[in-house]
Tab-separated table of C-alpha atoms in Angstrom:
chain	number	residue	atom	x	y	z
A	1	UNK	CA	8.760	38.059	-8.986
A	2	UNK	CA	10.027	36.709	-5.586
A	3	UNK	CA	11.173	32.942	-5.354
A	4	UNK	CA	8.893	30.508	-3.902
A	5	UNK	CA	11.320	30.620	-0.717
A	6	UNK	CA	10.838	34.244	-0.038
A	7	UNK	CA	7.032	34.317	-0.406
A	8	UNK	CA	6.665	31.319	1.826
A	9	UNK	CA	8.617	33.064	4.670
A	10	UNK	CA	7.165	36.598	4.133
A	11	UNK	CA	3.608	34.752	4.097
A	12	UNK	CA	4.212	32.463	7.361
A	13	UNK	CA	6.048	35.652	9.138
A	14	UNK	CA	2.842	37.617	8.489
A	15	UNK	CA	0.546	35.263	9.702
A	16	UNK	CA	2.650	34.701	12.841
A	17	UNK	CA	2.587	38.442	13.195
A	18	UNK	CA	-1.154	38.316	13.999
A	19	UNK	CA	-2.299	37.948	17.626
A	20	UNK	CA	-4.260	34.851	18.809
A	21	UNK	CA	-3.870	33.563	15.667
A	22	UNK	CA	-2.547	29.646	14.430
A	23	UNK	CA	-2.634	28.674	10.681
A	24	UNK	CA	-0.497	27.072	7.646
A	25	UNK	CA	0.062	28.116	4.418
A	26	UNK	CA	1.003	26.333	1.490
A	27	UNK	CA	2.177	27.768	-1.798
A	28	UNK	CA	2.661	25.718	-4.866
A	29	UNK	CA	4.164	26.168	-8.286
A	30	UNK	CA	3.652	24.138	-11.344
A	31	UNK	CA	4.698	23.709	-14.461
A	32	UNK	CA	2.984	21.480	-17.129
A	33	UNK	CA	4.925	20.332	-20.414
A	34	UNK	CA	1.855	18.869	-22.543
A	35	UNK	CA	2.513	16.826	-26.103
A	36	UNK	CA	-0.090	16.128	-28.110
A	37	UNK	CA	-0.393	13.433	-31.204
A	38	UNK	CA	-2.716	12.933	-33.331
A	39	UNK	CA	-2.456	10.312	-36.860
A	40	UNK	CA	1.058	9.897	-35.784
A	41	UNK	CA	2.029	13.360	-35.948
A	42	UNK	CA	2.920	15.880	-33.071
A	43	UNK	CA	-0.059	18.507	-33.230
A	44	UNK	CA	0.614	20.508	-30.055
A	45	UNK	CA	3.720	21.203	-27.761
A	46	UNK	CA	2.825	23.646	-24.809
A	47	UNK	CA	3.817	24.587	-21.413
A	48	UNK	CA	1.336	25.380	-18.836
A	49	UNK	CA	1.990	27.401	-15.830
A	50	UNK	CA	-0.093	27.339	-12.499
A	51	UNK	CA	0.274	28.834	-8.858
A	52	UNK	CA	-1.831	27.928	-5.999
A	53	UNK	CA	-1.821	29.215	-2.402
A	54	UNK	CA	-3.740	27.950	0.641
A	55	UNK	CA	-4.300	29.597	3.625
A	56	UNK	CA	-6.159	28.248	6.861
A	57	UNK	CA	-6.326	30.285	9.923
A	58	UNK	CA	-7.734	29.329	13.501
A	59	UNK	CA	-8.496	32.024	15.636
A	60	UNK	CA	-10.442	31.490	18.991
A	61	UNK	CA	-11.294	27.911	17.583
A	62	UNK	CA	-12.895	29.265	14.481
A	63	UNK	CA	-12.027	28.559	11.040
A	64	UNK	CA	-10.967	30.857	8.111
A	65	UNK	CA	-9.831	29.575	4.478
A	66	UNK	CA	-8.726	31.100	1.360
A	67	UNK	CA	-7.389	30.312	-1.937
A	68	UNK	CA	-5.234	32.431	-4.053
A	69	UNK	CA	-3.278	32.460	-7.657
A	70	UNK	CA	-1.490	35.417	-7.418
A	71	UNK	CA	1.924	34.828	-5.271
A	72	UNK	CA	2.520	38.446	-4.762
A	73	UNK	CA	3.205	40.048	-1.406
A	74	UNK	CA	-0.016	42.496	-1.159
A	75	UNK	CA	-2.411	39.621	-2.629
A	76	UNK	CA	-1.256	37.063	-0.045
A	77	UNK	CA	-1.320	39.809	3.054
A	78	UNK	CA	-4.940	40.505	1.797
A	79	UNK	CA	-5.661	36.798	1.754
A	80	UNK	CA	-4.442	36.240	5.082
A	81	UNK	CA	-6.360	39.199	6.448
A	82	UNK	CA	-9.722	37.804	4.417
A	83	UNK	CA	-8.893	34.436	5.969
A	84	UNK	CA	-9.264	35.906	9.734
A	85	UNK	CA	-12.275	37.942	8.917
A	86	UNK	CA	-13.582	34.620	7.944
A	87	UNK	CA	-12.697	32.931	11.226
A	88	UNK	CA	-14.172	35.620	13.305
A	89	UNK	CA	-17.430	35.540	11.932
A	90	UNK	CA	-17.839	31.967	11.811
A	91	UNK	CA	-18.941	29.172	14.234
A	92	UNK	CA	-16.621	28.246	17.228
A	93	UNK	CA	-15.708	24.594	17.288
A	94	UNK	CA	-13.008	23.233	19.565
A	95	UNK	CA	-12.070	20.254	16.975
A	96	UNK	CA	-10.736	22.801	14.792
A	97	UNK	CA	-6.687	22.782	14.979
A	98	UNK	CA	-3.441	22.824	13.139
A	99	UNK	CA	-0.808	20.194	13.143
A	100	UNK	CA	2.375	20.511	15.538
A	101	UNK	CA	5.492	21.694	14.421
A	102	UNK	CA	7.798	18.986	13.002
A	103	UNK	CA	11.466	19.485	12.267
A	104	UNK	CA	11.649	21.409	8.681
A	105	UNK	CA	12.359	18.591	5.627
A	106	UNK	CA	13.400	19.067	1.838
A	107	UNK	CA	12.037	16.604	-0.526
A	108	UNK	CA	13.307	16.120	-3.801
A	109	UNK	CA	10.847	13.135	-5.671
A	110	UNK	CA	11.122	11.567	-9.147
A	111	UNK	CA	12.575	13.328	-12.045
A	112	UNK	CA	12.395	17.104	-12.003
A	113	UNK	CA	13.586	17.851	-15.337
A	114	UNK	CA	11.821	16.820	-18.548
A	115	UNK	CA	13.290	15.252	-21.296
A	116	UNK	CA	10.764	16.731	-23.967
A	117	UNK	CA	12.431	14.674	-27.215
A	118	UNK	CA	12.026	11.408	-25.532
A	119	UNK	CA	8.450	12.214	-24.091
A	120	UNK	CA	7.874	12.940	-27.905
A	121	UNK	CA	9.516	10.005	-29.272
A	122	UNK	CA	7.450	7.612	-26.649
A	123	UNK	CA	3.918	9.031	-27.422
A	124	UNK	CA	4.782	8.814	-31.430
A	125	UNK	CA	6.358	5.340	-30.902
A	126	UNK	CA	3.026	4.356	-29.161
A	127	UNK	CA	1.069	5.798	-31.768
A	128	UNK	CA	2.651	3.711	-34.238
A	129	UNK	CA	2.577	0.737	-32.182
A	130	UNK	CA	-1.271	0.832	-31.902
A	131	UNK	CA	-1.583	1.277	-35.751
A	132	UNK	CA	0.609	-2.008	-36.558
A	133	UNK	CA	-0.129	-4.039	-33.238
A	134	UNK	CA	-3.849	-2.622	-32.832
A	135	UNK	CA	-5.388	-2.313	-36.305
A	136	UNK	CA	-8.940	-2.042	-35.077
A	137	UNK	CA	-8.409	0.581	-32.519
A	138	UNK	CA	-9.304	4.247	-33.490
A	139	UNK	CA	-7.387	6.704	-31.215
A	140	UNK	CA	-9.478	10.162	-30.474
A	141	UNK	CA	-7.004	11.373	-27.959
A	142	UNK	CA	-3.374	11.059	-26.956
A	143	UNK	CA	-1.492	13.164	-24.659
A	144	UNK	CA	1.446	13.212	-22.329
A	145	UNK	CA	2.773	15.662	-19.914
A	146	UNK	CA	5.512	16.134	-17.452
A	147	UNK	CA	4.269	17.719	-14.474
A	148	UNK	CA	6.979	19.741	-12.393
A	149	UNK	CA	6.157	21.059	-9.123
A	150	UNK	CA	8.023	22.998	-6.314
A	151	UNK	CA	5.702	23.687	-3.161
A	152	UNK	CA	6.274	25.008	0.525
A	153	UNK	CA	4.264	24.150	3.601
A	154	UNK	CA	4.466	25.837	6.447
A	155	UNK	CA	2.691	26.559	9.531
A	156	UNK	CA	3.025	28.790	12.713
A	157	UNK	CA	4.183	26.236	14.703
A	158	UNK	CA	7.894	25.822	12.778
A	159	UNK	CA	6.722	23.478	10.153
A	160	UNK	CA	8.132	23.878	6.985
A	161	UNK	CA	8.132	21.080	4.129
A	162	UNK	CA	9.855	22.195	0.775
A	163	UNK	CA	9.042	19.543	-2.146
A	164	UNK	CA	10.213	19.498	-5.710
A	165	UNK	CA	9.042	17.112	-7.764
A	166	UNK	CA	8.519	15.764	-11.251
A	167	UNK	CA	6.743	12.781	-13.145
A	168	UNK	CA	5.375	11.794	-16.586
A	169	UNK	CA	1.700	11.070	-17.256
A	170	UNK	CA	-0.121	9.629	-20.280
A	171	UNK	CA	-3.665	9.719	-21.088
A	172	UNK	CA	-5.828	7.496	-23.953
A	173	UNK	CA	-8.701	8.133	-25.294
A	174	UNK	CA	-9.952	5.250	-27.847
A	175	UNK	CA	-12.604	2.903	-29.457
A	176	UNK	CA	-12.501	-0.216	-31.462
A	177	UNK	CA	-13.308	0.336	-35.022
A	178	UNK	CA	-13.063	-1.674	-37.954
A	179	UNK	CA	-14.124	1.216	-40.300
A	180	UNK	CA	-17.856	0.307	-40.255
A	181	UNK	CA	-18.794	-0.131	-36.584
A	182	UNK	CA	-17.167	1.290	-33.144
A	183	UNK	CA	-16.902	0.123	-29.837
A	184	UNK	CA	-17.850	2.030	-26.728
A	185	UNK	CA	-15.277	4.814	-25.471
A	186	UNK	CA	-12.342	3.850	-23.501
A	187	UNK	CA	-9.732	5.536	-21.328
A	188	UNK	CA	-6.244	4.963	-20.061
A	189	UNK	CA	-4.291	7.022	-18.041
A	190	UNK	CA	-0.992	6.323	-15.984
A	191	UNK	CA	1.751	7.880	-14.510
A	192	UNK	CA	5.323	7.186	-14.271
A	193	UNK	CA	8.920	8.420	-13.080
A	194	UNK	CA	11.145	8.121	-15.992
A	195	UNK	CA	10.648	6.855	-19.718
A	196	UNK	CA	12.888	3.673	-19.743
A	197	UNK	CA	9.763	1.590	-21.056
A	198	UNK	CA	7.703	1.870	-24.271
A	199	UNK	CA	4.349	3.403	-23.414
A	200	UNK	CA	2.432	0.266	-24.654
A	201	UNK	CA	4.167	-1.673	-21.912
A	202	UNK	CA	2.772	0.503	-19.065
A	203	UNK	CA	-0.058	-0.673	-17.075
A	204	UNK	CA	-2.577	-2.430	-18.528
A	205	UNK	CA	-2.621	-0.533	-21.933
A	206	UNK	CA	-1.582	-3.298	-24.080
A	207	UNK	CA	-4.793	-5.447	-23.072
A	208	UNK	CA	-7.052	-2.725	-23.011
A	209	UNK	CA	-6.273	-1.865	-26.749
A	210	UNK	CA	-7.016	-5.720	-27.533
A	211	UNK	CA	-10.502	-5.374	-25.422
A	212	UNK	CA	-11.632	-2.593	-27.203
A	213	UNK	CA	-10.806	-4.363	-30.278
A	214	UNK	CA	-12.787	-7.426	-29.204
A	215	UNK	CA	-15.810	-5.062	-28.474
A	216	UNK	CA	-16.723	-3.983	-31.758
A	217	UNK	CA	-19.415	-6.638	-32.125
A	218	UNK	CA	-20.936	-7.026	-28.649
A	219	UNK	CA	-23.636	-9.841	-28.189
A	220	UNK	CA	-27.025	-9.715	-25.717
A	221	UNK	CA	-27.460	-11.214	-22.736
A	222	UNK	CA	-31.025	-12.295	-23.040
A	223	UNK	CA	-31.553	-13.959	-19.358
A	224	UNK	CA	-31.154	-13.096	-15.701
A	225	UNK	CA	-28.509	-14.689	-13.438
A	226	UNK	CA	-26.497	-14.625	-10.360
A	227	UNK	CA	-22.523	-15.157	-11.332
A	228	UNK	CA	-19.182	-14.326	-10.949
A	229	UNK	CA	-17.708	-10.822	-11.891
A	230	UNK	CA	-13.955	-10.256	-12.335
A	231	UNK	CA	-13.060	-6.658	-11.830
A	232	UNK	CA	-10.381	-5.435	-13.717
A	233	UNK	CA	-7.981	-3.074	-11.869
A	234	UNK	CA	-9.361	0.205	-12.915
A	235	UNK	CA	-12.972	-1.106	-12.003
A	236	UNK	CA	-11.828	-2.801	-8.806
A	237	UNK	CA	-10.308	1.040	-7.994
A	238	UNK	CA	-13.862	2.549	-8.550
A	239	UNK	CA	-15.647	-0.337	-6.651
A	240	UNK	CA	-13.124	-0.070	-3.834
A	241	UNK	CA	-13.613	4.113	-3.793
A	242	UNK	CA	-17.522	3.669	-3.525
A	243	UNK	CA	-17.116	0.787	-0.600
A	244	UNK	CA	-14.531	2.537	1.736
A	245	UNK	CA	-16.186	5.921	0.849
A	246	UNK	CA	-19.480	4.862	2.488
A	247	UNK	CA	-17.777	2.771	5.081
A	248	UNK	CA	-14.667	4.654	6.769
A	249	UNK	CA	-14.302	7.879	4.928
A	250	UNK	CA	-14.066	11.042	7.003
A	251	UNK	CA	-17.558	12.445	5.955
A	252	UNK	CA	-19.348	8.775	6.870
A	253	UNK	CA	-17.763	9.043	10.434
A	254	UNK	CA	-18.242	12.373	11.479
A	255	UNK	CA	-22.162	11.964	10.210
A	256	UNK	CA	-21.987	8.398	11.951
A	257	UNK	CA	-23.864	7.120	8.847
A	258	UNK	CA	-20.870	4.245	8.143
A	259	UNK	CA	-22.456	0.701	8.941
A	260	UNK	CA	-18.641	-0.461	10.210
A	261	UNK	CA	-18.249	2.350	12.874
A	262	UNK	CA	-18.335	0.155	15.670
A	263	UNK	CA	-16.570	-2.490	13.977
A	264	UNK	CA	-12.654	-1.647	14.302
A	265	UNK	CA	-10.659	-4.916	14.925
A	266	UNK	CA	-13.223	-6.959	13.299
A	267	UNK	CA	-14.102	-8.816	10.479
A	268	UNK	CA	-15.592	-6.590	7.514
A	269	UNK	CA	-14.704	-8.330	4.335
A	270	UNK	CA	-13.381	-11.064	2.781
A	271	UNK	CA	-9.844	-12.055	4.597
A	272	UNK	CA	-8.541	-12.429	0.999
A	273	UNK	CA	-8.387	-8.599	0.963
A	274	UNK	CA	-5.883	-6.567	2.780
A	275	UNK	CA	-5.893	-2.718	1.397
A	276	UNK	CA	-3.510	0.079	2.292
A	277	UNK	CA	-3.097	3.593	1.145
A	278	UNK	CA	0.852	3.884	0.641
A	279	UNK	CA	1.835	7.330	-0.682
A	280	UNK	CA	5.534	6.192	-0.224
A	281	UNK	CA	5.229	3.066	-2.041
A	282	UNK	CA	8.126	3.267	-4.749
A	283	UNK	CA	4.985	2.317	-7.522
A	284	UNK	CA	2.990	5.374	-6.678
A	285	UNK	CA	3.839	8.427	-8.499
A	286	UNK	CA	1.316	10.794	-7.690
A	287	UNK	CA	2.359	11.016	-3.923
A	288	UNK	CA	1.332	13.320	-1.207
A	289	UNK	CA	4.475	14.746	1.310
A	290	UNK	CA	1.744	16.019	4.003
A	291	UNK	CA	-1.739	15.481	4.776
A	292	UNK	CA	-4.155	18.144	4.098
A	293	UNK	CA	-3.984	19.091	7.891
A	294	UNK	CA	-0.472	19.352	7.705
A	295	UNK	CA	1.007	16.082	9.321
A	296	UNK	CA	3.802	13.907	7.735
A	297	UNK	CA	2.329	11.524	5.615
A	298	UNK	CA	3.088	7.729	6.478
A	299	UNK	CA	1.557	4.570	4.664
A	300	UNK	CA	-0.963	2.691	6.581
A	301	UNK	CA	-3.229	-0.570	5.939
A	302	UNK	CA	-7.090	0.071	6.167
A	303	UNK	CA	-7.927	-3.434	5.757
A	304	UNK	CA	-5.981	-6.320	6.623
A	305	UNK	CA	-6.950	-9.582	5.875
A	306	UNK	CA	-10.683	-8.479	5.779
A	307	UNK	CA	-9.985	-6.727	9.553
A	308	UNK	CA	-10.702	-3.117	9.779
A	309	UNK	CA	-7.896	-1.775	11.374
A	310	UNK	CA	-8.282	2.159	10.194
A	311	UNK	CA	-10.649	4.684	9.393
A	312	UNK	CA	-9.945	7.439	6.969
A	313	UNK	CA	-10.279	10.559	9.207
A	314	UNK	CA	-9.018	13.913	9.225
A	315	UNK	CA	-7.518	15.967	12.217
A	316	UNK	CA	-11.131	17.424	12.682
A	317	UNK	CA	-13.261	14.194	12.965
A	318	UNK	CA	-10.482	12.565	15.016
A	319	UNK	CA	-11.158	15.418	17.322
A	320	UNK	CA	-14.871	15.283	16.881
A	321	UNK	CA	-15.131	11.403	17.349
A	322	UNK	CA	-12.242	10.045	19.120
A	323	UNK	CA	-11.159	8.063	16.277
A	324	UNK	CA	-7.362	7.717	15.925
A	325	UNK	CA	-6.392	10.243	12.746
A	326	UNK	CA	-5.570	8.437	9.638
A	327	UNK	CA	-1.520	8.330	8.777
A	328	UNK	CA	-2.102	10.299	5.309
A	329	UNK	CA	-5.013	11.569	3.367
A	330	UNK	CA	-3.963	10.298	-0.281
A	331	UNK	CA	-5.852	7.651	-1.967
A	332	UNK	CA	-3.059	5.674	-2.998
A	333	UNK	CA	-4.502	2.029	-2.529
A	334	UNK	CA	-2.578	-0.786	-2.778
A	335	UNK	CA	-4.505	-4.114	-2.723
A	336	UNK	CA	-2.208	-7.028	-1.966
A	337	UNK	CA	-1.984	-9.665	-4.789
A	338	UNK	CA	-3.088	-13.074	-4.518
A	339	UNK	CA	-2.238	-16.384	-5.544
A	340	UNK	CA	-3.853	-17.549	-9.042
A	341	UNK	CA	-3.376	-15.870	-12.580
A	342	UNK	CA	-5.841	-13.378	-13.940
A	343	UNK	CA	-6.014	-16.531	-16.586
A	344	UNK	CA	-6.826	-19.176	-14.121
A	345	UNK	CA	-9.407	-16.587	-12.371
A	346	UNK	CA	-11.207	-16.943	-15.822
A	347	UNK	CA	-10.962	-20.422	-15.957
A	348	UNK	CA	-12.521	-20.686	-12.624
A	349	UNK	CA	-15.787	-18.823	-13.714
A	350	UNK	CA	-18.791	-20.971	-14.411
A	351	UNK	CA	-20.973	-17.804	-15.509
A	352	UNK	CA	-20.166	-14.507	-15.286
A	353	UNK	CA	-18.366	-11.031	-16.465
A	354	UNK	CA	-15.286	-9.678	-16.858
A	355	UNK	CA	-16.240	-5.838	-16.267
A	356	UNK	CA	-14.152	-3.154	-16.888
A	357	UNK	CA	-16.630	-0.272	-15.543
A	358	UNK	CA	-19.764	0.194	-13.891
A	359	UNK	CA	-21.832	3.127	-15.392
A	360	UNK	CA	-23.667	4.215	-12.288
A	361	UNK	CA	-24.529	6.631	-9.894
A	362	UNK	CA	-22.709	6.674	-6.063
A	363	UNK	CA	-23.925	3.659	-3.806
A	364	UNK	CA	-26.233	4.884	-1.235
A	365	UNK	CA	-25.267	4.546	2.277
A	366	UNK	CA	-26.331	0.934	2.268
A	367	UNK	CA	-23.618	0.426	-0.413
A	368	UNK	CA	-26.182	-1.188	-2.853
A	369	UNK	CA	-25.329	-0.698	-6.405
A	370	UNK	CA	-26.745	-0.941	-9.947
A	371	UNK	CA	-25.287	0.271	-13.413
A	372	UNK	CA	-24.433	-0.994	-16.642
A	373	UNK	CA	-21.485	-3.128	-17.217
A	374	UNK	CA	-19.119	-1.392	-19.625
A	375	UNK	CA	-16.006	-2.895	-21.466
A	376	UNK	CA	-17.693	-6.374	-20.221
A	377	UNK	CA	-17.175	-9.641	-21.558
A	378	UNK	CA	-19.528	-12.629	-20.968
A	379	UNK	CA	-17.625	-15.542	-19.509
A	380	UNK	CA	-19.257	-19.417	-19.683
A	381	UNK	CA	-17.267	-22.446	-18.541
A	382	UNK	CA	-14.139	-20.626	-17.904
A	383	UNK	CA	-14.210	-19.583	-21.531
A	384	UNK	CA	-14.626	-15.758	-22.406
A	385	UNK	CA	-17.665	-15.807	-25.010
A	386	UNK	CA	-17.757	-12.289	-26.107
A	387	UNK	CA	-18.192	-8.567	-25.315
A	388	UNK	CA	-21.368	-7.813	-23.938
A	389	UNK	CA	-23.833	-4.934	-24.478
A	390	UNK	CA	-26.507	-3.136	-22.534
A	391	UNK	CA	-26.078	-5.699	-19.379
A	392	UNK	CA	-26.776	-5.087	-16.105
A	393	UNK	CA	-24.615	-5.584	-12.863
A	394	UNK	CA	-26.184	-5.140	-9.158
A	395	UNK	CA	-25.686	-6.115	-5.723
A	396	UNK	CA	-24.652	-5.109	-2.402
A	397	UNK	CA	-20.550	-4.041	-2.309
A	398	UNK	CA	-20.226	-5.309	1.159
A	399	UNK	CA	-21.531	-8.724	0.029
A	400	UNK	CA	-19.588	-8.832	-2.974
A	401	UNK	CA	-16.194	-8.277	-1.004
A	402	UNK	CA	-17.215	-10.664	1.759
A	403	UNK	CA	-17.848	-13.052	-1.029
A	404	UNK	CA	-13.798	-12.882	-2.941
A	405	UNK	CA	-13.461	-15.865	-4.741
A	406	UNK	CA	-10.210	-14.783	-5.940
A	407	UNK	CA	-7.717	-12.432	-6.104
A	408	UNK	CA	-5.085	-12.268	-9.140
A	409	UNK	CA	-1.373	-12.478	-8.774
A	410	UNK	CA	-0.806	-9.758	-11.158
A	411	UNK	CA	-1.219	-6.077	-10.220
A	412	UNK	CA	-1.611	-3.386	-12.460
A	413	UNK	CA	0.456	0.032	-11.310
A	414	UNK	CA	-1.121	2.856	-12.473
A	415	UNK	CA	1.173	5.150	-10.874
A	416	UNK	CA	-2.020	6.401	-8.643
A	417	UNK	CA	-2.541	3.094	-7.362
A	418	UNK	CA	-1.792	-0.626	-7.329
A	419	UNK	CA	-4.480	-3.054	-7.923
A	420	UNK	CA	-5.048	-6.765	-8.856
A	421	UNK	CA	-8.328	-8.232	-10.611
A	422	UNK	CA	-10.493	-8.881	-7.957
A	423	UNK	CA	-13.486	-12.308	-8.532
A	424	UNK	CA	-16.684	-11.593	-6.702
A	425	UNK	CA	-19.947	-13.851	-6.237
A	426	UNK	CA	-23.186	-13.439	-5.791
A	427	UNK	CA	-23.690	-10.361	-8.572
A	428	UNK	CA	-26.670	-10.196	-10.284
A	429	UNK	CA	-26.294	-9.675	-13.809
A	430	UNK	CA	-29.384	-9.066	-16.231
A	431	UNK	CA	-29.242	-8.480	-19.957
A	432	UNK	CA	-31.533	-6.095	-22.076
C-alpha cells in the first residue's frame, strides 16, 4: 500500500485537476492497542487498525461530501468524482467555502509509540489497588488503550498539515457492591500523555470509586425543596454542554433560536464563570490541530467573567450570519478555578445535593432541564448525610449558571476537559 504522504498527494493532485472545483481532503490512519483486565488478569490484548478519508468539494457554490475507508488510489478518485456529482446536483449557496491556504506544517504530539508492557503493568496495578483500597467496588469492565494516529489534511489552496499523535486512554465501568447490595453503574474515563503516574491518581478516579462504595445503601428524599447543587466536574461538563449547545453552538446561531443571539459582549452568566475551548492546553490530550473547516485551531475564550465573548460557529454559519467564526471546533472546555476548596463548598451548603450525573433528555431551547440525580449525595448543614435514590433535580440552566455560588480551587483534568466543581443555587430538588 502507498504511504499516507503518497495517498494524500495523489488525492489532492487529482482534486486540483478538476476544473472549477475547490475542496479539501483529510486522510487518517489510526492504530489502537487495547488491553482488557478482568479479576486482576490480562484477558485480551489486541491491535485494531482504521483508515478514514474525508473528501469535501465545492463547485458552483454547491457542496459535496464523501467519506471512505479504502485508501486505494482508485477508491479515492471514485470518491472525489462522487463528491463532485453530489455537489452538481445540490443547492447553490454562496456561504459554502473552504479555508484559505496556509503554510504547510508538521505536528508531532504526545507519545507516538506505546509502551505496552508498562500499560499492562499500570492496568493490573489499578485492578489490585481497587481490590485492596476499595473492597466494596465491583469492576465490570476495565480496559486501557494506546491510540496512535497519522493524518494529513490538505486543500486546493495549498494547505498541508501532517500530524502524528499518540496518547493513552483508560475506561472503567463499576458499581458499589458489598456482596449483597449493588449500587448504580458508574463510569470513569481519562486520557493521558504518559504512564508516569498510577492510574488511581488520575482525574477523580480514586474519589469516584469511594463515592461508588458510599452509594450502596441510598436514602430517600421525602420532601420537595429549593436548594443548592454541587455539580462534579463530569456533571458540570454535561450541564455546560447543554447550556452552550443551546446558546452559542453552530446550529442554534444558524437557526436563530439562541436566547443569546443579541448578547455578544454582555453578561450572560455569573461573573464567576470563565469558559474557554483550549485544544492546545497542555492538560488536553484529545486535541484538535485544525477545525472541521480546515483552519489552524487556536485557543479561544467563549465566556469571560460571565460576559459572552464568542459564539462557537463554523465558517459556513459565519458566512451566513456575519458572526465571527470560532477559532476552533473542539469541545476542549477549560473552566477557570475558583477560590475555595471542594470541602469548603460542601460546608457552605445549608441543604442540597452533590450530583455526579443527571439522567435526562436534551433540554429544550429555553434551557429548562429536569432529570434524576445519579451518583448523588444529600448535604444538610454542611455535612454529607448519604447517597440518595429516586431524586429529581429541575430548573433552568441559564438561571442556574447565573446563580453560581462557588467554584472550587480544584480542577479535574480528564484529558478531554479541565473543569472544577461548580455550586449553583435555586435548584428544585424532589424525592420520590
